CSV table of C-alpha atoms and ligand atoms in Angstrom, one decimal:
chain,number,residue,atom,x,y,z
A,265,MET,CA,-12.7,8.0,18.9
A,266,THR,CA,-11.0,5.1,17.1
A,267,ASN,CA,-12.8,2.1,15.6
A,268,PRO,CA,-14.3,-0.2,16.8
A,269,LYS,CA,-16.4,1.5,19.4
A,270,TYR,CA,-18.3,-1.5,20.6
A,271,ALA,CA,-18.2,-5.3,21.0
A,272,PHE,CA,-20.6,-8.0,21.9
A,273,LEU,CA,-19.4,-9.8,25.0
A,274,LYS,CA,-21.1,-11.9,27.7
A,275,GLY,CA,-24.6,-11.4,26.1
A,276,LYS,CA,-24.5,-7.7,25.5
A,277,ILE,CA,-23.1,-4.9,23.4
A,278,VAL,CA,-20.5,-3.0,25.5
A,279,PRO,CA,-18.1,-0.1,24.8
A,280,ILE,CA,-14.9,-1.6,23.4
A,281,ASP,CA,-12.8,-0.5,26.3
A,282,GLN,CA,-15.0,-2.6,28.6
A,283,ALA,CA,-14.7,-5.7,26.4
A,284,LYS,CA,-11.9,-7.4,28.3
A,285,ILE,CA,-11.1,-11.0,29.2
A,286,ASP,CA,-9.1,-12.5,32.0
A,287,ILE,CA,-5.4,-13.4,31.4
A,288,ARG,CA,-6.1,-16.9,32.7
A,289,THR,CA,-8.7,-17.6,29.9
A,290,ASN,CA,-8.2,-21.1,28.6
A,291,ALA,CA,-8.6,-20.1,24.9
A,292,LEU,CA,-5.8,-17.5,25.3
A,293,GLN,CA,-3.5,-20.1,26.8
A,294,TYR,CA,-4.3,-23.0,24.5
A,295,GLY,CA,-6.0,-21.7,21.4
A,296,THR,CA,-9.2,-23.5,22.3
A,297,ALA,CA,-11.5,-21.3,20.3
A,298,ILE,CA,-13.3,-21.3,16.9
A,299,PHE,CA,-13.9,-18.1,15.0
A,300,GLU,CA,-15.2,-16.6,11.8
A,301,GLY,CA,-14.2,-13.8,9.5
A,302,ILE,CA,-17.0,-12.0,7.7
A,303,ARG,CA,-16.8,-8.9,5.5
A,304,SER,CA,-19.2,-6.1,5.2
A,305,TYR,CA,-19.0,-3.8,2.2
A,306,TRP,CA,-19.9,-0.2,1.9
A,307,ASN,CA,-21.7,0.6,-1.3
A,308,GLU,CA,-20.8,4.3,-2.1
A,309,LYS,CA,-23.5,4.6,-4.8
A,310,THR,CA,-26.4,3.5,-2.5
A,311,LYS,CA,-24.7,4.6,0.7
A,312,THR,CA,-25.5,1.2,2.2
A,313,ILE,CA,-23.6,-1.4,4.1
A,314,TYR,CA,-24.0,-5.0,3.0
A,315,VAL,CA,-22.8,-8.0,5.0
A,316,PHE,CA,-21.7,-10.8,2.6
A,317,ARG,CA,-23.0,-14.4,3.2
A,318,MET,CA,-23.4,-13.8,6.9
A,319,GLU,CA,-25.8,-16.7,7.4
A,320,ASP,CA,-23.3,-19.1,5.7
A,321,HIS,CA,-20.5,-17.9,8.0
A,322,TYR,CA,-22.5,-18.4,11.1
A,323,ARG,CA,-23.7,-21.8,9.8
A,324,ARG,CA,-20.0,-22.9,9.4
A,325,LEU,CA,-19.2,-21.6,12.9
A,326,ILE,CA,-22.0,-23.5,14.5
A,327,THR,CA,-21.4,-26.7,12.5
A,328,ASN,CA,-17.7,-26.8,13.1
A,329,SER,CA,-18.1,-25.9,16.8
A,330,ARG,CA,-18.9,-29.5,17.2
A,331,ILE,CA,-15.3,-30.4,16.4
A,332,MET,CA,-14.2,-28.2,19.3
A,333,MET,CA,-17.1,-29.2,21.6
A,334,ILE,CA,-17.9,-25.6,22.0
A,335,GLU,CA,-21.6,-25.0,22.4
A,336,ILE,CA,-22.9,-21.9,20.8
A,337,LYS,CA,-26.0,-20.8,22.6
A,338,TYR,CA,-27.3,-18.6,19.8
A,339,SER,CA,-29.1,-19.5,16.6
A,340,ILE,CA,-27.9,-18.3,13.2
A,341,LYS,CA,-30.6,-15.7,13.2
A,342,GLU,CA,-29.7,-14.4,16.6
A,343,LEU,CA,-26.0,-14.1,15.6
A,344,CYS,CA,-27.0,-12.2,12.5
A,345,ASP,CA,-29.3,-9.9,14.4
A,346,ILE,CA,-26.5,-9.2,17.0
A,347,THR,CA,-24.1,-8.5,14.2
A,348,ILE,CA,-26.5,-6.1,12.4
A,349,LYS,CA,-27.1,-4.3,15.7
A,350,LEU,CA,-23.4,-3.9,16.3
A,351,LEU,CA,-22.8,-2.6,12.8
A,352,LYS,CA,-25.7,-0.1,13.2
A,353,LYS,CA,-24.0,1.3,16.3
A,354,GLU,CA,-20.6,1.6,14.6
A,355,MET,CA,-22.0,3.4,11.5
A,356,TYR,CA,-19.0,2.6,9.3
A,357,THR,CA,-18.9,4.2,5.8
A,358,GLU,CA,-16.2,1.8,4.6
A,359,ASP,CA,-15.6,-1.9,4.2
A,360,CYS,CA,-15.1,-3.8,7.4
A,361,TYR,CA,-14.4,-7.2,8.9
A,362,ILE,CA,-16.5,-8.9,11.5
A,363,ARG,CA,-14.9,-11.3,14.0
A,364,PRO,CA,-17.2,-13.7,15.9
A,365,PHE,CA,-15.1,-15.8,18.3
A,366,ALA,CA,-16.5,-18.7,20.4
A,367,TYR,CA,-14.1,-19.8,23.0
A,368,ASN,CA,-13.3,-21.7,26.2
A,369,SER,CA,-13.6,-18.9,28.7
A,370,GLY,CA,-12.9,-20.9,31.8
A,371,LEU,CA,-9.8,-20.1,33.9
A,372,ASP,CA,-8.5,-23.6,34.7
A,373,ILE,CA,-5.0,-24.7,33.7
A,374,GLY,CA,-5.0,-27.6,31.2
A,375,PRO,CA,-5.8,-28.0,27.5
A,376,LYS,CA,-9.1,-29.9,27.2
A,377,LEU,CA,-12.4,-29.4,25.5
A,378,ILE,CA,-14.7,-30.6,28.2
A,379,GLY,CA,-15.7,-29.1,31.5
A,380,ASN,CA,-14.9,-25.5,30.5
A,381,LYS,CA,-17.0,-22.4,30.6
A,382,GLN,CA,-17.7,-21.1,27.2
A,383,ASP,CA,-18.5,-17.7,25.7
A,384,LEU,CA,-18.8,-15.8,22.5
A,385,PHE,CA,-17.8,-12.3,21.4
A,386,ILE,CA,-18.1,-10.4,18.2
A,387,TYR,CA,-16.4,-7.2,17.1
A,388,SER,CA,-15.9,-5.4,13.8
A,389,ILE,CA,-13.0,-3.4,12.4
A,390,PRO,CA,-12.6,-1.3,9.2
A,391,LEU,CA,-10.6,-3.4,6.7
A,392,GLY,CA,-9.5,-2.4,3.2
A,393,GLU,CA,-7.5,-4.9,1.2
A,394,TYR,CA,-5.8,-7.8,3.0
A,395,LEU,CA,-3.9,-8.6,-0.2
A,396,ASP,CA,-3.4,-6.2,-3.0
A,397,THR,CA,-6.1,-7.3,-5.5
A,398,SER,CA,-5.0,-4.9,-8.3
A,399,ARG,CA,-1.8,-6.6,-9.1
A,400,ALA,CA,-0.6,-10.2,-9.5
A,401,ILE,CA,1.3,-11.0,-6.3
A,402,SER,CA,4.3,-13.2,-5.7
A,403,VAL,CA,4.2,-16.3,-3.6
A,404,CYS,CA,6.5,-19.1,-2.4
A,405,ILE,CA,5.9,-22.6,-1.5
A,406,SER,CA,6.2,-22.6,2.3
A,407,SER,CA,8.7,-24.7,4.0
A,408,TRP,CA,6.1,-25.1,6.7
A,409,GLU,CA,3.6,-27.9,6.0
A,410,ARG,CA,-0.1,-27.6,6.4
A,411,ILE,CA,-1.7,-28.9,9.6
A,412,SER,CA,-3.7,-32.0,8.9
A,413,ASP,CA,-7.2,-33.2,9.8
A,414,ASN,CA,-5.9,-35.6,12.4
A,415,ALA,CA,-3.6,-33.0,14.0
A,416,ILE,CA,-5.5,-29.7,14.1
A,417,PRO,CA,-8.5,-29.9,11.8
A,418,PRO,CA,-8.1,-27.1,9.2
A,419,ARG,CA,-11.8,-27.6,8.3
A,420,ALA,CA,-12.6,-25.5,11.4
A,421,LYS,CA,-11.3,-22.0,12.0
A,422,ILE,CA,-9.6,-23.0,15.2
A,423,SER,CA,-7.7,-20.0,16.8
A,424,GLY,CA,-4.7,-22.2,17.8
A,425,SER,CA,-4.3,-23.4,14.2
A,426,TYR,CA,-3.4,-19.9,13.0
A,427,VAL,CA,0.1,-20.4,14.5
A,428,ASN,CA,0.6,-22.5,11.4
A,429,ALA,CA,-0.6,-19.7,9.1
A,430,ALA,CA,1.5,-17.1,11.0
A,431,LEU,CA,4.7,-19.2,10.4
A,432,GLN,CA,3.9,-19.5,6.7
A,433,LYS,CA,3.0,-15.9,6.2
A,434,THR,CA,6.0,-14.6,8.2
A,435,GLU,CA,8.5,-16.8,6.3
A,436,ALA,CA,7.0,-15.6,3.0
A,437,LEU,CA,7.3,-11.9,4.0
A,438,LEU,CA,10.8,-12.3,5.4
A,439,ASN,CA,11.9,-13.8,2.1
A,440,GLY,CA,10.4,-11.0,0.1
A,441,PHE,CA,7.2,-12.7,-1.1
A,442,ASP,CA,3.6,-11.5,-0.6
A,443,GLU,CA,2.1,-14.8,0.5
A,444,ALA,CA,2.7,-18.5,0.9
A,445,LEU,CA,1.2,-21.6,-0.7
A,446,VAL,CA,1.3,-24.6,1.6
A,447,LEU,CA,1.6,-28.3,0.8
A,448,THR,CA,-0.2,-31.1,2.7
A,449,THR,CA,1.7,-32.9,5.4
A,450,ASP,CA,2.9,-35.6,3.1
A,451,GLY,CA,4.2,-32.9,0.7
A,452,LYS,CA,2.3,-34.4,-2.2
A,453,HIS,CA,-0.3,-31.8,-2.8
A,454,VAL,CA,-1.0,-28.1,-2.7
A,455,SER,CA,-3.5,-27.4,0.1
A,456,GLU,CA,-4.1,-23.6,0.3
A,457,GLY,CA,-2.6,-20.2,1.2
A,458,SER,CA,-1.8,-19.1,4.7
A,459,ALA,CA,-5.4,-17.9,5.2
A,460,MET,CA,-7.0,-18.3,1.8
A,461,ASN,CA,-8.0,-21.0,-0.8
A,462,VAL,CA,-6.4,-21.3,-4.2
A,463,PHE,CA,-7.6,-21.8,-7.7
A,464,MET,CA,-5.6,-22.8,-10.8
A,465,VAL,CA,-6.6,-22.3,-14.4
A,466,ARG,CA,-5.4,-24.9,-17.0
A,467,ASN,CA,-6.7,-25.0,-20.5
A,468,GLY,CA,-9.7,-22.9,-19.6
A,469,THR,CA,-10.7,-25.1,-16.6
A,470,LEU,CA,-10.7,-24.0,-13.0
A,471,ILE,CA,-9.2,-26.5,-10.6
A,472,THR,CA,-9.1,-26.2,-6.8
A,473,PRO,CA,-8.0,-28.7,-4.1
A,474,PRO,CA,-10.8,-30.9,-2.7
A,475,VAL,CA,-12.0,-30.4,0.9
A,476,THR,CA,-10.1,-33.5,1.9
A,477,ASP,CA,-6.7,-31.9,1.2
A,478,ASP,CA,-6.6,-30.1,4.6
A,479,ILE,CA,-8.2,-26.9,3.5
A,480,LEU,CA,-10.7,-24.6,5.2
A,481,GLU,CA,-14.0,-25.1,3.3
A,482,GLY,CA,-14.0,-21.5,2.2
A,483,ILE,CA,-17.2,-19.6,1.6
A,484,THR,CA,-15.4,-17.5,-1.1
A,485,ARG,CA,-14.3,-20.8,-2.7
A,486,ASP,CA,-17.9,-21.8,-2.9
A,487,THR,CA,-18.8,-18.4,-4.3
A,488,VAL,CA,-16.1,-18.7,-7.0
A,489,ILE,CA,-17.3,-22.2,-7.9
A,490,LYS,CA,-20.9,-20.9,-8.3
A,491,MET,CA,-19.9,-17.8,-10.3
A,492,ALA,CA,-17.7,-19.8,-12.6
A,493,ARG,CA,-20.3,-22.5,-13.3
A,494,GLU,CA,-23.5,-20.5,-13.4
A,495,ASP,CA,-22.5,-17.1,-14.6
A,496,GLU,CA,-19.2,-17.4,-16.5
A,497,ASN,CA,-19.7,-20.8,-18.1
A,498,ILE,CA,-16.3,-22.1,-16.8
A,499,LYS,CA,-15.8,-25.7,-16.0
A,500,VAL,CA,-14.7,-26.3,-12.3
A,501,ILE,CA,-13.0,-29.4,-11.0
A,502,GLU,CA,-12.1,-30.2,-7.4
A,503,ARG,CA,-9.0,-32.4,-7.4
A,504,SER,CA,-5.6,-32.6,-5.8
A,505,ILE,CA,-3.0,-30.2,-7.3
A,506,ASP,CA,0.7,-31.0,-7.6
A,507,ARG,CA,3.3,-28.4,-6.8
A,508,THR,CA,4.7,-28.3,-10.4
A,509,GLU,CA,1.3,-27.8,-11.8
A,510,LEU,CA,1.4,-24.4,-10.3
A,511,TYR,CA,4.6,-23.6,-12.3
A,512,THR,CA,2.9,-24.6,-15.5
A,513,SER,CA,-0.6,-23.3,-15.0
A,514,ASP,CA,-2.1,-20.5,-17.1
A,515,GLU,CA,-3.6,-18.6,-14.2
A,516,LEU,CA,-3.6,-18.8,-10.4
A,517,PHE,CA,-5.5,-16.8,-7.8
A,518,PHE,CA,-6.2,-16.8,-4.1
A,519,CYS,CA,-9.7,-16.4,-2.7
A,520,GLY,CA,-11.1,-15.7,0.8
A,521,THR,CA,-13.1,-13.3,2.8
A,522,GLY,CA,-10.0,-11.3,3.6
A,523,ALA,CA,-8.1,-12.0,0.4
A,524,GLN,CA,-11.2,-11.5,-1.8
A,525,ILE,CA,-10.0,-12.5,-5.3
A,526,SER,CA,-6.3,-12.0,-5.5
A,527,PRO,CA,-4.3,-12.9,-8.6
A,528,ILE,CA,-1.0,-14.7,-8.3
A,529,GLY,CA,1.7,-13.7,-10.8
A,530,TYR,CA,4.7,-15.6,-9.6
A,531,VAL,CA,5.3,-18.9,-7.7
A,532,ASP,CA,8.8,-19.5,-6.4
A,533,LYS,CA,9.9,-16.8,-8.8
A,534,ARG,CA,8.5,-18.5,-11.9
A,535,PRO,CA,5.9,-16.5,-13.8
A,536,VAL,CA,2.4,-17.8,-13.9
A,537,GLY,CA,1.3,-17.2,-17.5
A,538,ASN,CA,2.8,-13.8,-18.4
A,539,GLY,CA,3.1,-12.9,-14.7
A,540,GLU,CA,0.0,-10.7,-14.7
A,541,MET,CA,-3.6,-11.1,-13.8
A,542,GLY,CA,-5.2,-13.6,-16.2
A,543,PRO,CA,-8.5,-13.1,-18.1
A,544,ILE,CA,-10.5,-15.7,-16.2
A,545,THR,CA,-9.3,-14.3,-12.9
A,546,LYS,CA,-10.2,-10.8,-14.1
A,547,ARG,CA,-13.8,-11.9,-15.1
A,548,LEU,CA,-14.3,-13.6,-11.7
A,549,GLN,CA,-12.8,-10.7,-9.7
A,550,ASP,CA,-15.0,-8.1,-11.5
A,551,LEU,CA,-18.2,-10.1,-10.9
A,552,TYR,CA,-17.2,-10.8,-7.2
A,553,PHE,CA,-16.6,-7.1,-6.5
A,554,ARG,CA,-20.0,-6.3,-7.9
A,555,LEU,CA,-21.9,-9.1,-6.2
A,556,VAL,CA,-20.5,-8.4,-2.7
A,557,LYS,CA,-21.9,-4.9,-3.0
A,558,ASN,CA,-25.3,-6.1,-3.9
A,559,GLU,CA,-25.0,-5.0,-7.5
A,560,VAL,CA,-25.9,-8.4,-9.0
A,561,SER,CA,-29.6,-9.1,-8.3
A,562,LYS,CA,-29.2,-12.9,-8.7
A,563,TYR,CA,-27.0,-12.8,-5.6
A,564,SER,CA,-28.8,-10.2,-3.5
A,565,HIS,CA,-29.9,-12.9,-1.0
A,566,TRP,CA,-26.2,-13.1,0.0
A,567,CYS,CA,-26.1,-9.4,0.8
A,568,ARG,CA,-27.7,-8.5,4.1
A,569,LYS,CA,-28.4,-4.8,4.4
A,570,VAL,CA,-27.4,-3.1,7.6
B,786,LIG,N1,-8.3,-20.9,4.3
B,786,LIG,C1,-8.0,-20.4,5.5
B,786,LIG,C2,-6.9,-21.1,6.3
B,786,LIG,C3,-8.6,-19.2,6.0
B,786,LIG,O1,-8.2,-18.7,7.2
B,786,LIG,C4,-9.5,-18.6,5.2
B,786,LIG,C5,-10.2,-17.3,5.6
B,786,LIG,N2,-11.3,-17.5,6.4
B,786,LIG,C6,-9.9,-19.2,4.0
B,786,LIG,C7,-9.2,-20.3,3.6
B,786,LIG,C8,-11.0,-18.6,3.1
B,786,LIG,O2,-12.2,-18.9,3.7
B,786,LIG,P1,-13.5,-17.9,3.4
B,786,LIG,O3,-13.6,-17.8,2.0
B,786,LIG,O4,-14.6,-18.7,4.1
B,786,LIG,O5,-13.1,-16.7,4.1
């Protein structure tokens, strides 16, 4: 049987082939849903699955559901418990991705956020690398601009907003790049990747766009900031980044639940540093891959055992 075998839908865990929704579903028609992406890691040494920063992901889902006026009937604890139950049934022995999805489940025609029925589902799938983290990838500046807070708020993981990400990623792939970096609507600053945050290293300092530059307030971004400041003694600044700063930076990397910590070697065909993974990126990546598997005791509270 292929994975996943189960999903949580309409208040209960059901076999995946019974987890179906109506073609008239409002969220399918209009993208009126908000979701999360959480990773669980298989630790081969201890033969244990750990879910990384699960509470924080569910906190972000519940907080940002206010933007979409979607009421989530479950508490953070209940959502975590459901997720653990689901993973226990799946019995994965590999890394996986968990997708909670809160959506307008009503069948009425019309894009609106009030007067709808709402529901939530969760499923998980095995997921290896989303981006190759072993080499420095090649990215372009997308010709597609980032959605803005006053159009489709990027602060929330709104399903409809991922059309923007899909256009960026597709353009990058069709042009022979691995990923895209995206500028804010006014074209003045670097916002983020198609589905990941970005960090730049200049003169030993880590710099990342502020939360007001139309980014998703990434949980991995937060992890990177903490690791850099507390464990690696690296200064971190949140400030707007110009496009040409990317061309002249010492190191660049993406971060995200899917992307993990992914070094960038080329931007618009210009090498970043020597075009390979830089030393600061390497230090942060090494620490990240250990802490998500609960191998760094200081961060074990972020790793929920299944
Ligand atoms: N930006 C966007 C647009 C994303 O989709 C993601 C992935 N969730 C991120 C950034 C990274 O966020 P996180 O570290 O919370 O996964």
